[in-house]
Amino acid sequence: MIGDSLLVHPIVEYMTSTVNVYFPIGIESNIWYHFETFKKVERSRGVITFEAPLDYTPVFIKGGSIIFKKERRRRSSYQMINDPFTIIIALDNKQESSGTLYWDDGNTYNYQTKGEY
């Protein structure tokens, strides 16, 4: 898990074409979505086998999450300052979701000293 919203399954086996992804059971939402296609993962409990081509890393979003990301490719994070955010909303069983965006100026320590973010 990366944070409480993203599940990433690294490919660690040489020349594999499938991976077995374990989806946690017993958390508040048992709905998961493919990060690239946004399609709902069917039977998203326990272990599910997925195709794993060489250029693909399986990433999934937990239902009930809101993900903020910047999609433009840049050479540095400084160049991304004015790029727009893309907001991904993954609904849970109750058709609800929530998320938090933390954003500071990226240069100073004012988030520590002055609480500016």
PDB file of C-alpha atoms in Angstrom:
ATOM      1  CA  MET A   1       0.000   0.000   0.000  1.00  0.00           C
ATOM      2  CA  ILE A   2       1.096   3.557  -0.696  1.00  0.00           C
ATOM      3  CA  GLY A   3      -0.762   5.620   1.854  1.00  0.00           C
ATOM      4  CA  ASP A   4      -4.278   4.394   2.469  1.00  0.00           C
ATOM      5  CA  SER A   5      -5.570   4.721  -1.097  1.00  0.00           C
ATOM      6  CA  LEU A   6      -3.174   3.068  -3.562  1.00  0.00           C
ATOM      7  CA  LEU A   7      -2.215  -0.586  -3.847  1.00  0.00           C
ATOM      8  CA  VAL A   8       0.870  -1.251  -5.987  1.00  0.00           C
ATOM      9  CA  HIS A   9       2.039  -4.743  -6.872  1.00  0.00           C
ATOM     10  CA  PRO A  10       5.655  -4.743  -8.064  1.00  0.00           C
ATOM     11  CA  ILE A  11       6.744  -7.258 -10.672  1.00  0.00           C
ATOM     12  CA  VAL A  12       9.611  -9.133  -9.058  1.00  0.00           C
ATOM     13  CA  GLU A  13       9.634 -12.397 -10.960  1.00  0.00           C
ATOM     14  CA  TYR A  14      11.739 -12.698 -14.096  1.00  0.00           C
ATOM     15  CA  MET A  15       9.846 -13.277 -17.382  1.00  0.00           C
ATOM     16  CA  THR A  16       6.439 -13.525 -15.745  1.00  0.00           C
ATOM     17  CA  SER A  17       3.221 -12.849 -17.651  1.00  0.00           C
ATOM     18  CA  THR A  18       0.794 -12.803 -14.692  1.00  0.00           C
ATOM     19  CA  VAL A  19       0.808 -11.703 -11.056  1.00  0.00           C
ATOM     20  CA  ASN A  20      -1.316 -12.665  -8.074  1.00  0.00           C
ATOM     21  CA  VAL A  21      -2.460  -9.490  -6.332  1.00  0.00           C
ATOM     22  CA  TYR A  22      -3.718  -9.663  -2.764  1.00  0.00           C
ATOM     23  CA  PHE A  23      -6.541  -7.247  -1.944  1.00  0.00           C
ATOM     24  CA  PRO A  24      -6.958  -6.625   1.804  1.00  0.00           C
ATOM     25  CA  ILE A  25     -10.135  -7.955   3.390  1.00  0.00           C
ATOM     26  CA  GLY A  26     -11.946  -6.241   6.218  1.00  0.00           C
ATOM     27  CA  ILE A  27     -11.187  -2.611   5.405  1.00  0.00           C
ATOM     28  CA  GLU A  28     -13.996  -0.096   5.074  1.00  0.00           C
ATOM     29  CA  SER A  29     -14.261  -0.417   1.287  1.00  0.00           C
ATOM     30  CA  ASN A  30     -13.864  -3.647  -0.625  1.00  0.00           C
ATOM     31  CA  ILE A  31     -14.152  -1.911  -3.991  1.00  0.00           C
ATOM     32  CA  TRP A  32     -10.947  -1.382  -5.976  1.00  0.00           C
ATOM     33  CA  TYR A  33     -10.366   0.248  -9.366  1.00  0.00           C
ATOM     34  CA  HIS A  34      -7.586  -0.153 -11.934  1.00  0.00           C
ATOM     35  CA  PHE A  35      -5.524   3.041 -11.792  1.00  0.00           C
ATOM     36  CA  GLU A  36      -5.026   3.293 -15.574  1.00  0.00           C
ATOM     37  CA  THR A  37      -8.497   2.293 -16.816  1.00  0.00           C
ATOM     38  CA  PHE A  38     -10.650   3.192 -13.773  1.00  0.00           C
ATOM     39  CA  LYS A  39     -12.548  -0.067 -14.291  1.00  0.00           C
ATOM     40  CA  LYS A  40     -13.838  -1.739 -11.148  1.00  0.00           C
ATOM     41  CA  VAL A  41     -11.939  -4.838 -10.081  1.00  0.00           C
ATOM     42  CA  GLU A  42     -14.407  -7.706  -9.936  1.00  0.00           C
ATOM     43  CA  ARG A  43     -14.315  -9.839  -6.777  1.00  0.00           C
ATOM     44  CA  SER A  44     -11.951  -7.378  -5.112  1.00  0.00           C
ATOM     45  CA  ARG A  45     -11.263  -9.536  -2.046  1.00  0.00           C
ATOM     46  CA  GLY A  46      -8.401 -11.925  -1.487  1.00  0.00           C
ATOM     47  CA  VAL A  47      -6.033 -12.931  -4.320  1.00  0.00           C
ATOM     48  CA  ILE A  48      -6.797 -12.149  -7.967  1.00  0.00           C
ATOM     49  CA  THR A  49      -4.580 -12.971 -10.968  1.00  0.00           C
ATOM     50  CA  PHE A  50      -3.847 -10.198 -13.493  1.00  0.00           C
ATOM     51  CA  GLU A  51      -1.953 -10.042 -16.763  1.00  0.00           C
ATOM     52  CA  ALA A  52       1.462  -8.436 -16.287  1.00  0.00           C
ATOM     53  CA  PRO A  53       3.107  -7.332 -19.527  1.00  0.00           C
ATOM     54  CA  LEU A  54       6.681  -6.039 -19.301  1.00  0.00           C
ATOM     55  CA  ASP A  55       5.672  -2.368 -19.479  1.00  0.00           C
ATOM     56  CA  TYR A  56       2.960  -2.521 -16.798  1.00  0.00           C
ATOM     57  CA  THR A  57       2.954  -2.250 -13.010  1.00  0.00           C
ATOM     58  CA  PRO A  58      -0.402  -3.155 -11.439  1.00  0.00           C
ATOM     59  CA  VAL A  59      -1.761  -0.178  -9.469  1.00  0.00           C
ATOM     60  CA  PHE A  60      -5.214   0.009  -7.896  1.00  0.00           C
ATOM     61  CA  ILE A  61      -7.245   2.739  -6.148  1.00  0.00           C
ATOM     62  CA  LYS A  62      -9.294   1.867  -3.092  1.00  0.00           C
ATOM     63  CA  GLY A  63     -12.969   2.784  -3.340  1.00  0.00           C
ATOM     64  CA  GLY A  64     -13.789   5.778  -1.149  1.00  0.00           C
ATOM     65  CA  SER A  65     -10.586   7.617  -2.095  1.00  0.00           C
ATOM     66  CA  ILE A  66      -9.872  10.870  -3.883  1.00  0.00           C
ATOM     67  CA  ILE A  67      -6.458  11.101  -5.553  1.00  0.00           C
ATOM     68  CA  PHE A  68      -4.879  14.367  -6.706  1.00  0.00           C
ATOM     69  CA  LYS A  69      -2.161  14.148  -9.330  1.00  0.00           C
ATOM     70  CA  LYS A  70      -0.312  16.222 -11.867  1.00  0.00           C
ATOM     71  CA  GLU A  71      -0.118  14.511 -15.232  1.00  0.00           C
ATOM     72  CA  ARG A  72       2.249  16.650 -17.267  1.00  0.00           C
ATOM     73  CA  ARG A  73       5.734  15.181 -17.523  1.00  0.00           C
ATOM     74  CA  ARG A  74       8.428  17.601 -16.449  1.00  0.00           C
ATOM     75  CA  ARG A  75      12.156  17.443 -15.780  1.00  0.00           C
ATOM     76  CA  SER A  76      11.712  18.737 -12.220  1.00  0.00           C
ATOM     77  CA  SER A  77       8.962  19.250  -9.675  1.00  0.00           C
ATOM     78  CA  TYR A  78       9.718  22.998  -9.716  1.00  0.00           C
ATOM     79  CA  GLN A  79       8.496  23.177 -13.319  1.00  0.00           C
ATOM     80  CA  MET A  80       5.179  21.615 -12.227  1.00  0.00           C
ATOM     81  CA  ILE A  81       4.235  24.438  -9.854  1.00  0.00           C
ATOM     82  CA  ASN A  82       1.551  25.965 -12.088  1.00  0.00           C
ATOM     83  CA  ASP A  83       0.401  22.733 -13.748  1.00  0.00           C
ATOM     84  CA  PRO A  84      -3.236  21.800 -13.087  1.00  0.00           C
ATOM     85  CA  PHE A  85      -4.271  18.949 -10.811  1.00  0.00           C
ATOM     86  CA  THR A  86      -6.285  16.015 -12.077  1.00  0.00           C
ATOM     87  CA  ILE A  87      -8.746  14.762  -9.475  1.00  0.00           C
ATOM     88  CA  ILE A  88      -9.608  11.061  -9.459  1.00  0.00           C
ATOM     89  CA  ILE A  89     -12.693  10.106  -7.441  1.00  0.00           C
ATOM     90  CA  ALA A  90     -13.153   6.413  -6.623  1.00  0.00           C
ATOM     91  CA  LEU A  91     -16.538   5.741  -5.026  1.00  0.00           C
ATOM     92  CA  ASP A  92     -17.049   3.196  -2.261  1.00  0.00           C
ATOM     93  CA  ASN A  93     -20.043   0.921  -1.532  1.00  0.00           C
ATOM     94  CA  LYS A  94     -22.078   3.929  -0.333  1.00  0.00           C
ATOM     95  CA  GLN A  95     -21.201   5.990  -3.432  1.00  0.00           C
ATOM     96  CA  GLU A  96     -19.004   8.254  -1.280  1.00  0.00           C
ATOM     97  CA  SER A  97     -15.333   9.226  -1.230  1.00  0.00           C
ATOM     98  CA  SER A  98     -12.962  11.601   0.528  1.00  0.00           C
ATOM     99  CA  GLY A  99      -9.383  12.748   0.223  1.00  0.00           C
ATOM    100  CA  THR A 100      -6.889  15.357   1.336  1.00  0.00           C
ATOM    101  CA  LEU A 101      -4.586  17.557  -0.715  1.00  0.00           C
ATOM    102  CA  TYR A 102      -1.534  18.871   1.141  1.00  0.00           C
ATOM    103  CA  TRP A 103       0.267  21.545  -0.868  1.00  0.00           C
ATOM    104  CA  ASP A 104       2.974  23.917   0.331  1.00  0.00           C
ATOM    105  CA  ASP A 105       5.174  26.385  -1.567  1.00  0.00           C
ATOM    106  CA  GLY A 106       7.896  23.787  -2.177  1.00  0.00           C
ATOM    107  CA  ASN A 107      10.724  26.183  -1.292  1.00  0.00           C
ATOM    108  CA  THR A 108      10.533  27.292   2.317  1.00  0.00           C
ATOM    109  CA  TYR A 109       9.969  25.666   5.688  1.00  0.00           C
ATOM    110  CA  ASN A 110       6.959  27.912   6.352  1.00  0.00           C
ATOM    111  CA  TYR A 111       4.791  24.807   6.683  1.00  0.00           C
ATOM    112  CA  GLN A 112       6.773  24.010   9.854  1.00  0.00           C
ATOM    113  CA  THR A 113       7.364  27.457  11.266  1.00  0.00           C
ATOM    114  CA  LYS A 114       4.159  29.262  10.256  1.00  0.00           C
ATOM    115  CA  GLY A 115       1.769  26.438   9.375  1.00  0.00           C
ATOM    116  CA  GLU A 116       1.522  27.725   5.802  1.00  0.00           C
ATOM    117  CA  TYR A 117       0.285  25.097   3.389  1.00  0.00           C
TER     118      TYR A 117
END
